[in-house]
């Protein structure tokens, strides 16, 4: 469960759709206890302050690849904690765990 924060074009289908889904899930969690999202934010896996802009970038790439999107993200009424994802680490982790990402 994390945001990769690398150029969406570089993500394979699975990781593109996965990151999109996880943003919705993490935003939904903030409407409840928020504990799970906050703990992942502290670990450097999420940037809630960038949920909306990141979500919209992922959606542009999803639509470019022909996926339908009908789940608008509304975060205007939630308190978004600040996080910081290390993109160099993201690239390294994706290379390790996914043969499809970053090939593009
Ligand atoms: Zn969405
Ligand atoms: Zn991948």
GROMACS .gro file of N, CA and C and ligand atoms in nm:
model
  314
    1UNK      N    1   0.083  -0.120   0.000
    1UNK     CA    2   0.000   0.000   0.000
    1UNK      C    3   0.086   0.125   0.000
    2UNK      N    4   0.101   0.184  -0.117
    2UNK     CA    5   0.184   0.305  -0.121
    2UNK      C    6   0.161   0.381  -0.250
    3UNK      N    7   0.201   0.505  -0.249
    3UNK     CA    8   0.202   0.584  -0.371
    3UNK      C    9   0.345   0.577  -0.426
    4UNK      N   10   0.355   0.557  -0.555
    4UNK     CA   11   0.489   0.543  -0.614
    4UNK      C   12   0.547   0.678  -0.650
    5UNK      N   13   0.462   0.771  -0.688
    5UNK     CA   14   0.503   0.908  -0.717
    5UNK      C   15   0.607   0.918  -0.829
    6UNK      N   16   0.609   0.818  -0.918
    6UNK     CA   17   0.692   0.834  -1.038
    6UNK      C   18   0.600   0.862  -1.155
    7UNK      N   19   0.654   0.903  -1.267
    7UNK     CA   20   0.572   0.935  -1.383
    7UNK      C   21   0.474   0.822  -1.411
    8UNK      N   22   0.343   0.850  -1.417
    8UNK     CA   23   0.244   0.745  -1.440
    8UNK      C   24   0.271   0.663  -1.566
    9UNK      N   25   0.332   0.725  -1.667
    9UNK     CA   26   0.360   0.651  -1.792
    9UNK      C   27   0.454   0.533  -1.767
   10UNK      N   28   0.534   0.542  -1.660
   10UNK     CA   29   0.632   0.437  -1.633
   10UNK      C   30   0.574   0.317  -1.559
   11UNK      N   31   0.451   0.331  -1.512
   11UNK     CA   32   0.391   0.223  -1.434
   11UNK      C   33   0.324   0.121  -1.524
   12UNK      N   34   0.336  -0.006  -1.489
   12UNK     CA   35   0.263  -0.110  -1.561
   12UNK      C   36   0.115  -0.099  -1.523
   13UNK      N   37   0.032  -0.173  -1.594
   13UNK     CA   38  -0.111  -0.168  -1.571
   13UNK      C   39  -0.146  -0.194  -1.424
   14UNK      N   40  -0.088  -0.301  -1.370
   14UNK     CA   41  -0.121  -0.341  -1.234
   14UNK      C   42  -0.086  -0.230  -1.132
   15UNK      N   43   0.032  -0.171  -1.147
   15UNK     CA   44   0.074  -0.071  -1.050
   15UNK      C   45   0.005   0.064  -1.072
   16UNK      N   46  -0.030   0.093  -1.197
   16UNK     CA   47  -0.107   0.216  -1.225
   16UNK      C   48  -0.245   0.206  -1.159
   17UNK      N   49  -0.316   0.096  -1.186
   17UNK     CA   50  -0.450   0.080  -1.128
   17UNK      C   51  -0.442   0.063  -0.977
   18UNK      N   52  -0.336  -0.002  -0.932
   18UNK     CA   53  -0.318  -0.024  -0.788
   18UNK      C   54  -0.300   0.106  -0.713
   19UNK      N   55  -0.214   0.193  -0.764
   19UNK     CA   56  -0.190   0.320  -0.694
   19UNK      C   57  -0.317   0.404  -0.692
   20UNK      N   58  -0.389   0.404  -0.803
   20UNK     CA   59  -0.515   0.478  -0.808
   20UNK      C   60  -0.613   0.429  -0.703
   21UNK      N   61  -0.628   0.297  -0.695
   21UNK     CA   62  -0.720   0.238  -0.599
   21UNK      C   63  -0.678   0.271  -0.455
   22UNK      N   64  -0.548   0.268  -0.431
   22UNK     CA   65  -0.499   0.290  -0.296
   22UNK      C   66  -0.519   0.434  -0.249
   23UNK      N   67  -0.514   0.528  -0.342
   23UNK     CA   68  -0.542   0.667  -0.304
   23UNK      C   69  -0.688   0.679  -0.258
   24UNK      N   70  -0.778   0.616  -0.331
   24UNK     CA   71  -0.919   0.619  -0.288
   24UNK      C   72  -0.936   0.556  -0.150
   25UNK      N   73  -0.866   0.443  -0.131
   25UNK     CA   74  -0.879   0.370  -0.006
   25UNK      C   75  -0.821   0.453   0.110
   26UNK      N   76  -0.704   0.512   0.087
   26UNK     CA   77  -0.638   0.589   0.193
   26UNK      C   78  -0.719   0.714   0.226
   27UNK      N   79  -0.778   0.779   0.125
   27UNK     CA   80  -0.861   0.897   0.149
   27UNK      C   81  -0.986   0.854   0.227
   28UNK      N   82  -1.044   0.740   0.190
   28UNK     CA   83  -1.161   0.689   0.261
   28UNK      C   84  -1.128   0.662   0.407
   29UNK      N   85  -1.009   0.609   0.432
   29UNK     CA   86  -0.968   0.579   0.569
   29UNK      C   87  -0.959   0.706   0.654
   30UNK      N   88  -0.918   0.818   0.592
   30UNK     CA   89  -0.907   0.945   0.666
   30UNK      C   90  -1.044   0.997   0.709
   31UNK      N   91  -1.148   0.949   0.642
   31UNK     CA   92  -1.283   0.989   0.683
   31UNK      C   93  -1.327   0.915   0.809
   32UNK      N   94  -1.254   0.807   0.841
   32UNK     CA   95  -1.288   0.730   0.960
   32UNK      C   96  -1.180   0.754   1.066
   33UNK      N   97  -1.111   0.649   1.107
   33UNK     CA   98  -1.011   0.673   1.212
   33UNK      C   99  -0.888   0.742   1.154
   34UNK      N  100  -0.855   0.711   1.030
   34UNK     CA  101  -0.736   0.769   0.970
   34UNK      C  102  -0.606   0.707   1.016
   35UNK      N  103  -0.615   0.611   1.108
   35UNK     CA  104  -0.493   0.556   1.169
   35UNK      C  105  -0.401   0.489   1.068
   36UNK      N  106  -0.463   0.412   0.984
   36UNK     CA  107  -0.388   0.333   0.887
   36UNK      C  108  -0.315   0.426   0.789
   37UNK      N  109  -0.388   0.523   0.735
   37UNK     CA  110  -0.328   0.618   0.641
   37UNK      C  111  -0.218   0.699   0.708
   38UNK      N  112  -0.241   0.741   0.831
   38UNK     CA  113  -0.140   0.823   0.900
   38UNK      C  114  -0.015   0.744   0.928
   39UNK      N  115  -0.031   0.616   0.963
   39UNK     CA  116   0.088   0.537   0.991
   39UNK      C  117   0.168   0.514   0.862
   40UNK      N  118   0.100   0.491   0.750
   40UNK     CA  119   0.172   0.475   0.623
   40UNK      C  120   0.237   0.606   0.579
   41UNK      N  121   0.174   0.717   0.614
   41UNK     CA  122   0.231   0.847   0.581
   41UNK      C  123   0.361   0.869   0.658
   42UNK      N  124   0.359   0.832   0.786
   42UNK     CA  125   0.480   0.846   0.869
   42UNK      C  126   0.593   0.759   0.816
   43UNK      N  127   0.556   0.642   0.759
   43UNK     CA  128   0.659   0.552   0.708
   43UNK      C  129   0.712   0.595   0.572
   44UNK      N  130   0.655   0.702   0.516
   44UNK     CA  131   0.704   0.751   0.387
   44UNK      C  132   0.643   0.681   0.267
   45UNK      N  133   0.524   0.623   0.284
   45UNK     CA  134   0.459   0.554   0.172
   45UNK      C  135   0.349   0.635   0.106
   46UNK      N  136   0.306   0.743   0.171
   46UNK     CA  137   0.195   0.821   0.117
   46UNK      C  138   0.222   0.970   0.128
   47UNK      N  139   0.167   1.046   0.033
   47UNK     CA  140   0.168   1.192   0.040
   47UNK      C  141   0.023   1.241   0.033
   48UNK      N  142  -0.048   1.234   0.145
   48UNK     CA  143  -0.190   1.272   0.141
   48UNK      C  144  -0.213   1.414   0.089
   49UNK      N  145  -0.120   1.505   0.116
   49UNK     CA  146  -0.141   1.643   0.068
   49UNK      C  147  -0.148   1.646  -0.085
   50UNK      N  148  -0.097   1.542  -0.149
   50UNK     CA  149  -0.098   1.537  -0.296
   50UNK      C  150  -0.197   1.435  -0.352
   51UNK      N  151  -0.288   1.387  -0.269
   51UNK     CA  152  -0.384   1.286  -0.316
   51UNK      C  153  -0.455   1.331  -0.443
   52UNK      N  154  -0.507   1.455  -0.441
   52UNK     CA  155  -0.592   1.497  -0.552
   52UNK      C  156  -0.512   1.513  -0.680
   53UNK      N  157  -0.398   1.583  -0.674
   53UNK     CA  158  -0.322   1.606  -0.797
   53UNK      C  159  -0.267   1.474  -0.850
   54UNK      N  160  -0.221   1.387  -0.759
   54UNK     CA  161  -0.168   1.257  -0.802
   54UNK      C  162  -0.279   1.171  -0.861
   55UNK      N  163  -0.392   1.168  -0.795
   55UNK     CA  164  -0.508   1.092  -0.847
   55UNK      C  165  -0.540   1.137  -0.989
   56UNK      N  166  -0.544   1.268  -1.011
   56UNK     CA  167  -0.584   1.317  -1.142
   56UNK      C  168  -0.481   1.284  -1.249
   57UNK      N  169  -0.353   1.284  -1.211
   57UNK     CA  170  -0.249   1.245  -1.308
   57UNK      C  171  -0.262   1.097  -1.345
   58UNK      N  172  -0.290   1.014  -1.245
   58UNK     CA  173  -0.306   0.871  -1.272
   58UNK      C  174  -0.426   0.847  -1.363
   59UNK      N  175  -0.532   0.925  -1.340
   59UNK     CA  176  -0.654   0.907  -1.419
   59UNK      C  177  -0.629   0.945  -1.565
   60UNK      N  178  -0.553   1.051  -1.587
   60UNK     CA  179  -0.522   1.090  -1.726
   60UNK      C  180  -0.452   0.974  -1.797
   61UNK      N  181  -0.356   0.912  -1.728
   61UNK     CA  182  -0.283   0.801  -1.788
   61UNK      C  183  -0.373   0.678  -1.805
   62UNK      N  184  -0.461   0.653  -1.707
   62UNK     CA  185  -0.554   0.541  -1.720
   62UNK      C  186  -0.644   0.559  -1.842
   63UNK      N  187  -0.694   0.680  -1.859
   63UNK     CA  188  -0.784   0.705  -1.971
   63UNK      C  189  -0.709   0.695  -2.103
   64UNK      N  190  -0.583   0.740  -2.102
   64UNK     CA  191  -0.502   0.728  -2.223
   64UNK      C  192  -0.488   0.582  -2.264
   65UNK      N  193  -0.483   0.494  -2.163
   65UNK     CA  194  -0.470   0.351  -2.194
   65UNK      C  195  -0.606   0.283  -2.212
   66UNK      N  196  -0.711   0.360  -2.209
   66UNK     CA  197  -0.842   0.303  -2.240
   66UNK      C  198  -0.922   0.251  -2.121
   67UNK      N  199  -0.877   0.283  -1.998
   67UNK     CA  200  -0.955   0.241  -1.881
   67UNK      C  201  -1.062   0.345  -1.851
   68UNK      N  202  -1.177   0.296  -1.809
   68UNK     CA  203  -1.284   0.388  -1.770
   68UNK      C  204  -1.256   0.435  -1.628
   69UNK      N  205  -1.290   0.559  -1.602
   69UNK     CA  206  -1.279   0.608  -1.465
   69UNK      C  207  -1.410   0.672  -1.424
   70UNK      N  208  -1.474   0.619  -1.323
   70UNK     CA  209  -1.597   0.685  -1.277
   70UNK      C  210  -1.600   0.692  -1.125
   71UNK      N  211  -1.485   0.730  -1.069
   71UNK     CA  212  -1.477   0.743  -0.923
   71UNK      C  213  -1.408   0.874  -0.890
   72UNK      N  214  -1.480   0.986  -0.905
   72UNK     CA  215  -1.419   1.114  -0.872
   72UNK      C  216  -1.371   1.112  -0.726
   73UNK      N  217  -1.261   1.180  -0.700
   73UNK     CA  218  -1.205   1.183  -0.565
   73UNK      C  219  -1.238   1.318  -0.503
   74UNK      N  220  -1.303   1.315  -0.389
   74UNK     CA  221  -1.334   1.440  -0.321
   74UNK      C  222  -1.262   1.442  -0.187
   75UNK      N  223  -1.165   1.533  -0.174
   75UNK     CA  224  -1.091   1.540  -0.048
   75UNK      C  225  -1.106   1.676   0.017
   76UNK      N  226  -1.197   1.758  -0.038
   76UNK     CA  227  -1.207   1.896   0.010
   76UNK      C  228  -1.250   1.902   0.156
   77UNK      N  229  -1.317   1.798   0.204
   77UNK     CA  230  -1.367   1.800   0.341
   77UNK      C  231  -1.281   1.716   0.437
   78UNK      N  232  -1.163   1.672   0.392
   78UNK     CA  233  -1.080   1.593   0.484
   78UNK      C  234  -0.952   1.668   0.516
   79UNK      N  235  -0.901   1.642   0.635
   79UNK     CA  236  -0.774   1.696   0.678
   79UNK      C  237  -0.665   1.605   0.623
   80UNK      N  238  -0.579   1.656   0.535
   80UNK     CA  239  -0.478   1.571   0.473
   80UNK      C  240  -0.342   1.592   0.538
   81UNK      N  241  -0.288   1.489   0.603
   81UNK     CA  242  -0.155   1.504   0.663
   81UNK      C  243  -0.047   1.517   0.555
   82UNK      N  244   0.065   1.577   0.590
   82UNK     CA  245   0.177   1.592   0.496
   82UNK      C  246   0.265   1.469   0.502
   83UNK      N  247   0.302   1.419   0.386
   83UNK     CA  248   0.394   1.306   0.381
   83UNK      C  249   0.500   1.333   0.276
   84UNK      N  250   0.599   1.246   0.273
   84UNK     CA  251   0.706   1.262   0.176
   84UNK      C  252   0.752   1.126   0.127
   85UNK      N  253   0.721   1.096   0.000
   85UNK     CA  254   0.763   0.969  -0.059
   85UNK      C  255   0.896   0.989  -0.128
   86UNK      N  256   0.989   0.900  -0.101
   86UNK     CA  257   1.120   0.906  -0.165
   86UNK      C  258   1.110   0.839  -0.302
   87UNK      N  259   1.116   0.918  -0.408
   87UNK     CA  260   1.092   0.861  -0.541
   87UNK      C  261   1.207   0.773  -0.586
   88UNK      N  262   1.329   0.802  -0.541
   88UNK     CA  263   1.441   0.715  -0.578
   88UNK      C  264   1.420   0.575  -0.523
   89UNK      N  265   1.368   0.569  -0.400
   89UNK     CA  266   1.341   0.439  -0.340
   89UNK      C  267   1.228   0.369  -0.415
   90UNK      N  268   1.127   0.446  -0.456
   90UNK     CA  269   1.017   0.388  -0.534
   90UNK      C  270   1.068   0.321  -0.660
   91UNK      N  271   1.154   0.391  -0.731
   91UNK     CA  272   1.209   0.337  -0.856
   91UNK      C  273   1.285   0.208  -0.826
   92UNK      N  274   1.365   0.210  -0.721
   92UNK     CA  275   1.444   0.091  -0.687
   92UNK      C  276   1.352  -0.026  -0.650
   93UNK      N  277   1.250   0.001  -0.568
   93UNK     CA  278   1.158  -0.106  -0.526
   93UNK      C  279   1.080  -0.162  -0.643
   94UNK      N  280   1.036  -0.073  -0.731
   94UNK     CA  281   0.958  -0.121  -0.846
   94UNK      C  282   1.045  -0.208  -0.936
   95UNK      N  283   1.169  -0.167  -0.957
   95UNK     CA  284   1.261  -0.247  -1.040
   95UNK      C  285   1.275  -0.386  -0.982
   96UNK      N  286   1.284  -0.392  -0.849
   96UNK     CA  287   1.304  -0.520  -0.782
   96UNK      C  288   1.181  -0.609  -0.795
   97UNK      N  289   1.063  -0.550  -0.774
   97UNK     CA  290   0.945  -0.636  -0.761
   97UNK      C  291   0.862  -0.647  -0.887
   98UNK      N  292   0.890  -0.568  -0.990
   98UNK     CA  293   0.804  -0.571  -1.107
   98UNK      C  294   0.885  -0.564  -1.234
   99UNK      N  295   0.873  -0.666  -1.317
   99UNK     CA  296   0.944  -0.668  -1.443
   99UNK      C  297   0.881  -0.579  -1.547
  100UNK      N  298   0.758  -0.536  -1.523
  100UNK     CA  299   0.685  -0.460  -1.624
  100UNK      C  300   0.700  -0.309  -1.607
  101UNK      N  301   0.707  -0.265  -1.483
  101UNK     CA  302   0.719  -0.121  -1.459
  101UNK      C  303   0.852  -0.070  -1.512
  102UNK      N  304   0.857   0.053  -1.551
  102UNK     CA  305   0.977   0.125  -1.591
  102UNK      C  306   1.038   0.076  -1.721
  103UNK      N  307   0.974  -0.024  -1.784
  103UNK     CA  308   1.022  -0.072  -1.913
  103UNK      C  309   0.982   0.028  -2.021
  104UNK      N  310   0.876   0.100  -1.993
  104UNK     CA  311   0.814   0.183  -2.093
  104UNK      C  312   0.900   0.301  -2.134
  105LIG    ZN1  313  -1.047   0.767  -0.900
  106LIG    ZN1  314   0.451  -0.288  -1.221
   0.00000   0.00000   0.00000
